[in-house]
Amino acid sequence: MQVLSISSLKGGVGKTSVTTGLASAALAAGVRTLVVDLDPHADATTALGVQPGDQLDIGRMLKSPRKAKLAENVVRSSWADRAPTNGSGPAVLDVTVGSAYTGIYDRPDLGRRDLRRLSAVLAGAGGYQLVLVDCPPSLNGLTRMAWAASDKVALVAEPGLFSVAGTERTMRAIQLFKQEFAPNLSPAGIVANRVRSGSSEHTYRLAEMESMFGGLLLSPRIPEQANWQQIQGAAHPVHHWPGDSAKSAAGLFDDLLSNLMAAGSGLRSRAR
């Protein structure tokens, strides 16, 4: 099982969109996947078509992590109902429901014991091949809790000045966190998202990112897509949305998932 945090220290770069795009690709590939919605806004829960029932949300599981029974509290994404059954059995895409309750842990002063709360919850995550953790856009307790439970961190950035600067700060933060709390943690790579091919500013910033981050800048880049909000608003996987643009986006997320999982296996992903 690979645990991959999707992070950014700057909001508005499409971090949750990348998380759900990767979840769609994992579902299409038959990868048994759990999405942990750690952002108090719980947008991933909404986008994945989850209808919460009596299950505990992730915030309440974090409150008593050693007593939390993860298998009893995950919710099946409605996306899985649209996926074909393959030779290994029915498709698996489960979600730990997000909620504002997680905000009580989004503080800068969490100690080592608190940072292990998500790790303790995920100890009950048997049967999954991939865990995607959608982090809030900050470096407070929740993101650090996610990093402590993760093998790798994927950073999401737009090719803009403030986002590139935020990515550089996040890279430094990962190195400091690795030294102090998580010696096995490393960046899986940087996802350039919402790229506009006709923008000279984006072209310049992508070249800057290649110079700054080298092979950590992952391929492929994810272009800005006009109908992405419509896809998310319908709580639909991009792989099942009609039209050529959605088909193209689905292919890009297939490639991105493959590169991220290869990075998680210790293989070096190459930038395009």
PDB file of C-alpha atoms in Angstrom:
ATOM      1  CA  MET A   1       0.000   0.000   0.000  1.00  0.00           C
ATOM      2  CA  GLN A   2       1.305   3.424  -0.995  1.00  0.00           C
ATOM      3  CA  VAL A   3       0.167   6.470   0.970  1.00  0.00           C
ATOM      4  CA  LEU A   4       0.429   9.647  -1.092  1.00  0.00           C
ATOM      5  CA  SER A   5      -0.362  13.115   0.257  1.00  0.00           C
ATOM      6  CA  ILE A   6      -1.557  15.722  -2.253  1.00  0.00           C
ATOM      7  CA  SER A   7      -0.339  19.054  -0.883  1.00  0.00           C
ATOM      8  CA  SER A   8       0.085  22.732  -1.581  1.00  0.00           C
ATOM      9  CA  LEU A   9       0.772  25.606   0.770  1.00  0.00           C
ATOM     10  CA  LYS A  10      -1.171  27.921  -1.563  1.00  0.00           C
ATOM     11  CA  GLY A  11      -4.907  27.623  -2.038  1.00  0.00           C
ATOM     12  CA  GLY A  12      -6.666  27.787  -5.374  1.00  0.00           C
ATOM     13  CA  VAL A  13      -4.194  25.715  -7.396  1.00  0.00           C
ATOM     14  CA  GLY A  14      -6.560  22.775  -7.980  1.00  0.00           C
ATOM     15  CA  LYS A  15      -5.195  20.398  -5.353  1.00  0.00           C
ATOM     16  CA  THR A  16      -8.539  18.639  -4.856  1.00  0.00           C
ATOM     17  CA  SER A  17      -9.050  18.489  -8.635  1.00  0.00           C
ATOM     18  CA  VAL A  18      -5.743  16.651  -8.959  1.00  0.00           C
ATOM     19  CA  THR A  19      -6.731  14.309  -6.120  1.00  0.00           C
ATOM     20  CA  THR A  20     -10.033  13.425  -7.788  1.00  0.00           C
ATOM     21  CA  GLY A  21      -8.389  13.118 -11.205  1.00  0.00           C
ATOM     22  CA  LEU A  22      -5.933  10.604  -9.760  1.00  0.00           C
ATOM     23  CA  ALA A  23      -8.790   8.781  -8.021  1.00  0.00           C
ATOM     24  CA  SER A  24     -10.594   8.521 -11.362  1.00  0.00           C
ATOM     25  CA  ALA A  25      -7.459   7.132 -13.018  1.00  0.00           C
ATOM     26  CA  ALA A  26      -6.940   4.627 -10.179  1.00  0.00           C
ATOM     27  CA  LEU A  27     -10.542   3.464 -10.490  1.00  0.00           C
ATOM     28  CA  ALA A  28     -10.179   3.028 -14.252  1.00  0.00           C
ATOM     29  CA  ALA A  29      -6.962   1.054 -13.732  1.00  0.00           C
ATOM     30  CA  GLY A  30      -8.514  -1.240 -11.114  1.00  0.00           C
ATOM     31  CA  VAL A  31      -6.255   0.046  -8.331  1.00  0.00           C
ATOM     32  CA  ARG A  32      -7.963  -0.472  -4.963  1.00  0.00           C
ATOM     33  CA  THR A  33      -7.979   3.062  -3.589  1.00  0.00           C
ATOM     34  CA  LEU A  34      -8.927   4.958  -0.442  1.00  0.00           C
ATOM     35  CA  VAL A  35      -9.274   8.751  -0.506  1.00  0.00           C
ATOM     36  CA  VAL A  36      -8.763  10.448   2.858  1.00  0.00           C
ATOM     37  CA  ASP A  37     -10.493  13.835   2.792  1.00  0.00           C
ATOM     38  CA  LEU A  38      -8.419  15.712   5.352  1.00  0.00           C
ATOM     39  CA  ASP A  39      -9.388  19.201   4.177  1.00  0.00           C
ATOM     40  CA  PRO A  40     -12.026  20.697   6.531  1.00  0.00           C
ATOM     41  CA  HIS A  41     -13.890  22.008   3.459  1.00  0.00           C
ATOM     42  CA  ALA A  42     -14.563  18.360   2.485  1.00  0.00           C
ATOM     43  CA  ASP A  43     -14.648  19.163  -1.244  1.00  0.00           C
ATOM     44  CA  ALA A  44     -13.212  15.778  -2.209  1.00  0.00           C
ATOM     45  CA  THR A  45     -16.067  14.057  -0.366  1.00  0.00           C
ATOM     46  CA  THR A  46     -18.573  16.034  -2.420  1.00  0.00           C
ATOM     47  CA  ALA A  47     -16.775  15.523  -5.731  1.00  0.00           C
ATOM     48  CA  LEU A  48     -16.529  11.756  -5.167  1.00  0.00           C
ATOM     49  CA  GLY A  49     -20.298  11.454  -4.865  1.00  0.00           C
ATOM     50  CA  VAL A  50     -20.315  10.292  -1.265  1.00  0.00           C
ATOM     51  CA  GLN A  51     -23.567  10.149   0.660  1.00  0.00           C
ATOM     52  CA  PRO A  52     -22.560  10.038   4.351  1.00  0.00           C
ATOM     53  CA  GLY A  53     -24.532   7.750   6.613  1.00  0.00           C
ATOM     54  CA  ASP A  54     -23.857   6.712  10.171  1.00  0.00           C
ATOM     55  CA  GLN A  55     -20.127   6.315   9.590  1.00  0.00           C
ATOM     56  CA  LEU A  56     -17.647   8.385  11.550  1.00  0.00           C
ATOM     57  CA  ASP A  57     -16.019  11.184   9.590  1.00  0.00           C
ATOM     58  CA  ILE A  58     -12.236  11.396   9.506  1.00  0.00           C
ATOM     59  CA  GLY A  59     -12.168  14.099  12.203  1.00  0.00           C
ATOM     60  CA  ARG A  60     -13.932  11.865  14.713  1.00  0.00           C
ATOM     61  CA  MET A  61     -11.722   8.929  13.799  1.00  0.00           C
ATOM     62  CA  LEU A  62      -8.704  11.122  14.499  1.00  0.00           C
ATOM     63  CA  LYS A  63     -10.120  11.938  17.930  1.00  0.00           C
ATOM     64  CA  SER A  64      -9.792   8.295  19.016  1.00  0.00           C
ATOM     65  CA  PRO A  65      -7.475   6.820  16.370  1.00  0.00           C
ATOM     66  CA  ARG A  66      -6.638   3.560  18.123  1.00  0.00           C
ATOM     67  CA  LYS A  67     -10.316   2.796  18.641  1.00  0.00           C
ATOM     68  CA  ALA A  68     -11.365   3.889  15.155  1.00  0.00           C
ATOM     69  CA  LYS A  69     -12.462   1.001  12.983  1.00  0.00           C
ATOM     70  CA  LEU A  70     -11.545   2.328   9.570  1.00  0.00           C
ATOM     71  CA  ALA A  71     -13.071  -0.531   7.601  1.00  0.00           C
ATOM     72  CA  GLU A  72     -16.455   0.130   9.221  1.00  0.00           C
ATOM     73  CA  ASN A  73     -16.362   3.873   8.631  1.00  0.00           C
ATOM     74  CA  VAL A  74     -15.225   4.286   5.026  1.00  0.00           C
ATOM     75  CA  VAL A  75     -17.923   5.112   2.482  1.00  0.00           C
ATOM     76  CA  ARG A  76     -18.007   3.735  -1.036  1.00  0.00           C
ATOM     77  CA  SER A  77     -17.770   6.409  -3.712  1.00  0.00           C
ATOM     78  CA  SER A  78     -20.658   6.425  -6.163  1.00  0.00           C
ATOM     79  CA  TRP A  79     -17.985   6.473  -8.880  1.00  0.00           C
ATOM     80  CA  ALA A  80     -17.288   2.805  -8.175  1.00  0.00           C
ATOM     81  CA  ASP A  81     -20.825   1.932  -9.313  1.00  0.00           C
ATOM     82  CA  ARG A  82     -19.928   3.110 -12.820  1.00  0.00           C
ATOM     83  CA  ALA A  83     -16.698   1.116 -13.048  1.00  0.00           C
ATOM     84  CA  PRO A  84     -16.651  -2.264 -14.793  1.00  0.00           C
ATOM     85  CA  THR A  85     -15.808  -5.357 -12.784  1.00  0.00           C
ATOM     86  CA  ASN A  86     -12.407  -6.746 -13.685  1.00  0.00           C
ATOM     87  CA  GLY A  87     -10.818 -10.138 -13.131  1.00  0.00           C
ATOM     88  CA  SER A  88      -9.773  -9.274  -9.579  1.00  0.00           C
ATOM     89  CA  GLY A  89     -13.298  -8.426  -8.411  1.00  0.00           C
ATOM     90  CA  PRO A  90     -15.442  -5.300  -8.110  1.00  0.00           C
ATOM     91  CA  ALA A  91     -13.864  -1.868  -8.343  1.00  0.00           C
ATOM     92  CA  VAL A  92     -12.848  -0.308  -5.024  1.00  0.00           C
ATOM     93  CA  LEU A  93     -12.878   3.430  -4.406  1.00  0.00           C
ATOM     94  CA  ASP A  94     -13.637   4.277  -0.782  1.00  0.00           C
ATOM     95  CA  VAL A  95     -13.609   7.599   1.046  1.00  0.00           C
ATOM     96  CA  THR A  96     -13.104   8.710   4.622  1.00  0.00           C
ATOM     97  CA  VAL A  97     -15.674  11.474   4.854  1.00  0.00           C
ATOM     98  CA  GLY A  98     -14.280  14.952   5.421  1.00  0.00           C
ATOM     99  CA  SER A  99     -15.795  17.436   7.836  1.00  0.00           C
ATOM    100  CA  ALA A 100     -15.173  20.761   9.518  1.00  0.00           C
ATOM    101  CA  TYR A 101     -14.465  18.800  12.713  1.00  0.00           C
ATOM    102  CA  THR A 102     -10.931  18.110  11.474  1.00  0.00           C
ATOM    103  CA  GLY A 103     -10.222  21.820  11.896  1.00  0.00           C
ATOM    104  CA  ILE A 104      -9.565  21.306  15.606  1.00  0.00           C
ATOM    105  CA  TYR A 105      -6.277  19.657  14.582  1.00  0.00           C
ATOM    106  CA  ASP A 106      -5.269  22.286  12.049  1.00  0.00           C
ATOM    107  CA  ARG A 107      -2.976  24.074  14.482  1.00  0.00           C
ATOM    108  CA  PRO A 108       0.765  24.749  14.278  1.00  0.00           C
ATOM    109  CA  ASP A 109       1.517  23.326  17.734  1.00  0.00           C
ATOM    110  CA  LEU A 110       0.705  19.613  17.414  1.00  0.00           C
ATOM    111  CA  GLY A 111       3.175  17.372  19.221  1.00  0.00           C
ATOM    112  CA  ARG A 112       4.622  14.080  18.042  1.00  0.00           C
ATOM    113  CA  ARG A 113       1.808  12.053  19.549  1.00  0.00           C
ATOM    114  CA  ASP A 114      -0.834  14.061  17.698  1.00  0.00           C
ATOM    115  CA  LEU A 115       1.107  13.833  14.446  1.00  0.00           C
ATOM    116  CA  ARG A 116       0.752  10.035  14.595  1.00  0.00           C
ATOM    117  CA  ARG A 117      -3.063  10.103  14.724  1.00  0.00           C
ATOM    118  CA  LEU A 118      -3.620   9.547  10.998  1.00  0.00           C
ATOM    119  CA  SER A 119      -0.966   6.826  10.922  1.00  0.00           C
ATOM    120  CA  ALA A 120      -2.885   5.017  13.668  1.00  0.00           C
ATOM    121  CA  VAL A 121      -6.165   5.312  11.749  1.00  0.00           C
ATOM    122  CA  LEU A 122      -4.572   4.032   8.533  1.00  0.00           C
ATOM    123  CA  ALA A 123      -3.171   1.015  10.354  1.00  0.00           C
ATOM    124  CA  GLY A 124      -6.619  -0.462   9.693  1.00  0.00           C
ATOM    125  CA  ALA A 125      -6.468   0.210   5.946  1.00  0.00           C
ATOM    126  CA  GLY A 126      -5.817  -3.334   4.795  1.00  0.00           C
ATOM    127  CA  GLY A 127      -6.762  -4.293   1.266  1.00  0.00           C
ATOM    128  CA  TYR A 128      -5.959  -0.991  -0.443  1.00  0.00           C
ATOM    129  CA  GLN A 129      -3.145  -0.536  -2.928  1.00  0.00           C
ATOM    130  CA  LEU A 130      -3.222   3.263  -2.846  1.00  0.00           C
ATOM    131  CA  VAL A 131      -4.251   5.877  -0.285  1.00  0.00           C
ATOM    132  CA  LEU A 132      -4.646   9.459  -1.528  1.00  0.00           C
ATOM    133  CA  VAL A 133      -4.722  12.110   1.216  1.00  0.00           C
ATOM    134  CA  ASP A 134      -6.253  15.428   0.182  1.00  0.00           C
ATOM    135  CA  CYS A 135      -4.555  17.941   2.497  1.00  0.00           C
ATOM    136  CA  PRO A 136      -5.672  21.464   3.378  1.00  0.00           C
ATOM    137  CA  PRO A 137      -3.666  24.298   1.751  1.00  0.00           C
ATOM    138  CA  SER A 138      -1.572  25.088   4.826  1.00  0.00           C
ATOM    139  CA  LEU A 139       1.353  23.738   6.826  1.00  0.00           C
ATOM    140  CA  ASN A 140      -0.526  23.378  10.083  1.00  0.00           C
ATOM    141  CA  GLY A 141      -1.342  20.212  11.994  1.00  0.00           C
ATOM    142  CA  LEU A 142      -3.458  18.384   9.404  1.00  0.00           C
ATOM    143  CA  THR A 143      -0.907  18.590   6.608  1.00  0.00           C
ATOM    144  CA  ARG A 144       1.906  17.561   8.946  1.00  0.00           C
ATOM    145  CA  MET A 145      -0.270  14.705  10.237  1.00  0.00           C
ATOM    146  CA  ALA A 146      -0.758  13.570   6.631  1.00  0.00           C
ATOM    147  CA  TRP A 147       2.952  13.785   5.879  1.00  0.00           C
ATOM    148  CA  ALA A 148       3.753  11.721   8.983  1.00  0.00           C
ATOM    149  CA  ALA A 149       1.459   8.964   7.637  1.00  0.00           C
ATOM    150  CA  SER A 150       2.687   9.142   4.023  1.00  0.00           C
ATOM    151  CA  ASP A 151       5.368   7.524   1.940  1.00  0.00           C
ATOM    152  CA  LYS A 152       5.435  10.380  -0.569  1.00  0.00           C
ATOM    153  CA  VAL A 153       4.121  13.903  -1.061  1.00  0.00           C
ATOM    154  CA  ALA A 154       2.896  15.191  -4.420  1.00  0.00           C
ATOM    155  CA  LEU A 155       2.928  18.973  -4.630  1.00  0.00           C
ATOM    156  CA  VAL A 156       0.439  20.821  -6.826  1.00  0.00           C
ATOM    157  CA  ALA A 157       1.374  24.158  -8.362  1.00  0.00           C
ATOM    158  CA  GLU A 158       0.116  26.532 -10.999  1.00  0.00           C
ATOM    159  CA  PRO A 159       2.802  28.084 -13.215  1.00  0.00           C
ATOM    160  CA  GLY A 160       2.509  31.481 -11.552  1.00  0.00           C
ATOM    161  CA  LEU A 161       4.865  33.538  -9.396  1.00  0.00           C
ATOM    162  CA  PHE A 162       3.151  33.023  -6.030  1.00  0.00           C
ATOM    163  CA  SER A 163       2.469  29.339  -6.611  1.00  0.00           C
ATOM    164  CA  VAL A 164       6.072  28.633  -7.658  1.00  0.00           C
ATOM    165  CA  ALA A 165       7.324  30.478  -4.573  1.00  0.00           C
ATOM    166  CA  GLY A 166       4.889  28.480  -2.429  1.00  0.00           C
ATOM    167  CA  THR A 167       6.153  25.239  -3.956  1.00  0.00           C
ATOM    168  CA  GLU A 168       9.724  26.153  -3.093  1.00  0.00           C
ATOM    169  CA  ARG A 169       8.649  26.826   0.519  1.00  0.00           C
ATOM    170  CA  THR A 170       6.823  23.500   0.616  1.00  0.00           C
ATOM    171  CA  MET A 171       9.909  21.656  -0.601  1.00  0.00           C
ATOM    172  CA  ARG A 172      11.942  23.203   2.200  1.00  0.00           C
ATOM    173  CA  ALA A 173       9.192  22.328   4.680  1.00  0.00           C
ATOM    174  CA  ILE A 174       9.231  18.689   3.554  1.00  0.00           C
ATOM    175  CA  GLN A 175      12.983  18.471   4.079  1.00  0.00           C
ATOM    176  CA  LEU A 176      12.722  19.953   7.575  1.00  0.00           C
ATOM    177  CA  PHE A 177       9.806  17.677   8.466  1.00  0.00           C
ATOM    178  CA  LYS A 178      11.716  14.677   7.120  1.00  0.00           C
ATOM    179  CA  GLN A 179      14.709  15.487   9.321  1.00  0.00           C
ATOM    180  CA  GLU A 180      12.649  15.982  12.465  1.00  0.00           C
ATOM    181  CA  PHE A 181       9.693  13.601  12.206  1.00  0.00           C
ATOM    182  CA  ALA A 182       9.616  11.347   9.122  1.00  0.00           C
ATOM    183  CA  PRO A 183      12.985  10.114   7.854  1.00  0.00           C
ATOM    184  CA  ASN A 184      11.405   7.968   5.118  1.00  0.00           C
ATOM    185  CA  LEU A 185       9.281  10.768   3.646  1.00  0.00           C
ATOM    186  CA  SER A 186      10.188  12.231   0.268  1.00  0.00           C
ATOM    187  CA  PRO A 187       8.544  14.244  -2.510  1.00  0.00           C
ATOM    188  CA  ALA A 188       6.973  12.141  -5.260  1.00  0.00           C
ATOM    189  CA  GLY A 189       7.132  15.154  -7.551  1.00  0.00           C
ATOM    190  CA  ILE A 190       5.464  18.399  -8.530  1.00  0.00           C
ATOM    191  CA  VAL A 191       2.287  18.477 -10.608  1.00  0.00           C
ATOM    192  CA  ALA A 192       1.970  21.550 -12.823  1.00  0.00           C
ATOM    193  CA  ASN A 193      -1.777  22.155 -12.933  1.00  0.00           C
ATOM    194  CA  ARG A 194      -4.099  24.516 -14.818  1.00  0.00           C
ATOM    195  CA  VAL A 195      -1.465  25.174 -17.465  1.00  0.00           C
ATOM    196  CA  ARG A 196      -2.497  27.537 -20.277  1.00  0.00           C
ATOM    197  CA  SER A 197      -0.580  26.698 -23.431  1.00  0.00           C
ATOM    198  CA  GLY A 198      -1.032  30.159 -24.957  1.00  0.00           C
ATOM    199  CA  SER A 199       0.218  32.043 -21.894  1.00  0.00           C
ATOM    200  CA  SER A 200       3.726  33.484 -22.108  1.00  0.00           C
ATOM    201  CA  GLU A 201       3.720  33.822 -18.305  1.00  0.00           C
ATOM    202  CA  HIS A 202       2.950  30.131 -17.879  1.00  0.00           C
ATOM    203  CA  THR A 203       5.656  29.202 -20.404  1.00  0.00           C
ATOM    204  CA  TYR A 204       8.163  31.327 -18.479  1.00  0.00           C
ATOM    205  CA  ARG A 205       7.166  29.899 -15.087  1.00  0.00           C
ATOM    206  CA  LEU A 206       7.294  26.312 -16.346  1.00  0.00           C
ATOM    207  CA  ALA A 207      10.858  26.908 -17.552  1.00  0.00           C
ATOM    208  CA  GLU A 208      11.627  28.429 -14.144  1.00  0.00           C
ATOM    209  CA  MET A 209      10.161  25.364 -12.402  1.00  0.00           C
ATOM    210  CA  GLU A 210      12.222  23.033 -14.584  1.00  0.00           C
ATOM    211  CA  SER A 211      15.337  24.976 -13.633  1.00  0.00           C
ATOM    212  CA  MET A 212      14.475  24.995  -9.924  1.00  0.00           C
ATOM    213  CA  PHE A 213      13.141  21.459  -9.474  1.00  0.00           C
ATOM    214  CA  GLY A 214      14.588  19.416 -12.342  1.00  0.00           C
ATOM    215  CA  GLY A 215      13.271  15.867 -12.571  1.00  0.00           C
ATOM    216  CA  LEU A 216      10.846  16.468  -9.701  1.00  0.00           C
ATOM    217  CA  LEU A 217       8.606  18.389 -12.108  1.00  0.00           C
ATOM    218  CA  LEU A 218       6.360  15.573 -13.226  1.00  0.00           C
ATOM    219  CA  SER A 219       5.061  14.719 -16.637  1.00  0.00           C
ATOM    220  CA  PRO A 220       2.481  15.283 -17.942  1.00  0.00           C
ATOM    221  CA  ARG A 221       1.406  18.834 -17.192  1.00  0.00           C
ATOM    222  CA  ILE A 222      -2.323  19.194 -16.583  1.00  0.00           C
ATOM    223  CA  PRO A 223      -3.882  21.921 -18.757  1.00  0.00           C
ATOM    224  CA  GLU A 224      -6.665  24.238 -17.692  1.00  0.00           C
ATOM    225  CA  GLN A 225      -9.973  22.626 -18.639  1.00  0.00           C
ATOM    226  CA  ALA A 226     -13.110  24.697 -19.109  1.00  0.00           C
ATOM    227  CA  ASN A 227     -15.558  21.935 -18.151  1.00  0.00           C
ATOM    228  CA  TRP A 228     -13.755  20.734 -15.019  1.00  0.00           C
ATOM    229  CA  GLN A 229     -16.134  22.549 -12.677  1.00  0.00           C
ATOM    230  CA  GLN A 230     -19.058  20.974 -14.499  1.00  0.00           C
ATOM    231  CA  ILE A 231     -17.536  17.512 -14.096  1.00  0.00           C
ATOM    232  CA  GLN A 232     -16.935  18.050 -10.400  1.00  0.00           C
ATOM    233  CA  GLY A 233     -20.344  19.628  -9.899  1.00  0.00           C
ATOM    234  CA  ALA A 234     -21.931  16.479 -11.327  1.00  0.00           C
ATOM    235  CA  ALA A 235     -19.810  14.317  -8.962  1.00  0.00           C
ATOM    236  CA  HIS A 236     -18.559  12.396 -11.994  1.00  0.00           C
ATOM    237  CA  PRO A 237     -15.187  10.764 -12.728  1.00  0.00           C
ATOM    238  CA  VAL A 238     -13.417  12.415 -15.640  1.00  0.00           C
ATOM    239  CA  HIS A 239     -12.943   8.984 -17.226  1.00  0.00           C
ATOM    240  CA  HIS A 240     -16.708   8.652 -17.683  1.00  0.00           C
ATOM    241  CA  TRP A 241     -17.442  12.190 -18.869  1.00  0.00           C
ATOM    242  CA  PRO A 242     -18.314  12.543 -22.569  1.00  0.00           C
ATOM    243  CA  GLY A 243     -16.300  14.577 -25.034  1.00  0.00           C
ATOM    244  CA  ASP A 244     -12.796  14.746 -26.425  1.00  0.00           C
ATOM    245  CA  SER A 245     -11.473  17.195 -23.816  1.00  0.00           C
ATOM    246  CA  ALA A 246     -12.485  14.896 -20.954  1.00  0.00           C
ATOM    247  CA  LYS A 247     -11.005  11.912 -22.765  1.00  0.00           C
ATOM    248  CA  SER A 248      -7.733  13.809 -23.189  1.00  0.00           C
ATOM    249  CA  ALA A 249      -7.720  14.837 -19.500  1.00  0.00           C
ATOM    250  CA  ALA A 250      -8.399  11.238 -18.456  1.00  0.00           C
ATOM    251  CA  GLY A 251      -5.380  10.087 -20.436  1.00  0.00           C
ATOM    252  CA  LEU A 252      -3.181  12.700 -18.764  1.00  0.00           C
ATOM    253  CA  PHE A 253      -4.276  11.569 -15.306  1.00  0.00           C
ATOM    254  CA  ASP A 254      -3.589   7.950 -16.301  1.00  0.00           C
ATOM    255  CA  ASP A 255      -0.012   8.928 -17.152  1.00  0.00           C
ATOM    256  CA  LEU A 256       0.340  11.068 -14.034  1.00  0.00           C
ATOM    257  CA  LEU A 257      -0.869   8.258 -11.775  1.00  0.00           C
ATOM    258  CA  SER A 258       1.575   5.863 -13.403  1.00  0.00           C
ATOM    259  CA  ASN A 259       4.457   8.284 -12.831  1.00  0.00           C
ATOM    260  CA  LEU A 260       3.464   8.982  -9.228  1.00  0.00           C
ATOM    261  CA  MET A 261       3.134   5.301  -8.373  1.00  0.00           C
ATOM    262  CA  ALA A 262       6.492   4.647 -10.004  1.00  0.00           C
ATOM    263  CA  ALA A 263       7.967   7.423  -7.862  1.00  0.00           C
ATOM    264  CA  GLY A 264       6.357   5.799  -4.841  1.00  0.00           C
ATOM    265  CA  SER A 265       8.087   2.551  -5.762  1.00  0.00           C
ATOM    266  CA  GLY A 266      11.450   4.275  -5.716  1.00  0.00           C
ATOM    267  CA  LEU A 267      11.733   4.785  -9.455  1.00  0.00           C
ATOM    268  CA  ARG A 268      12.712   8.161 -10.853  1.00  0.00           C
ATOM    269  CA  SER A 269       9.996   9.929 -12.838  1.00  0.00           C
ATOM    270  CA  ARG A 270      11.244  12.049 -15.680  1.00  0.00           C
ATOM    271  CA  ALA A 271       9.892  15.450 -16.643  1.00  0.00           C
ATOM    272  CA  ARG A 272       8.660  15.883 -20.190  1.00  0.00           C
TER     273      ARG A 272
END
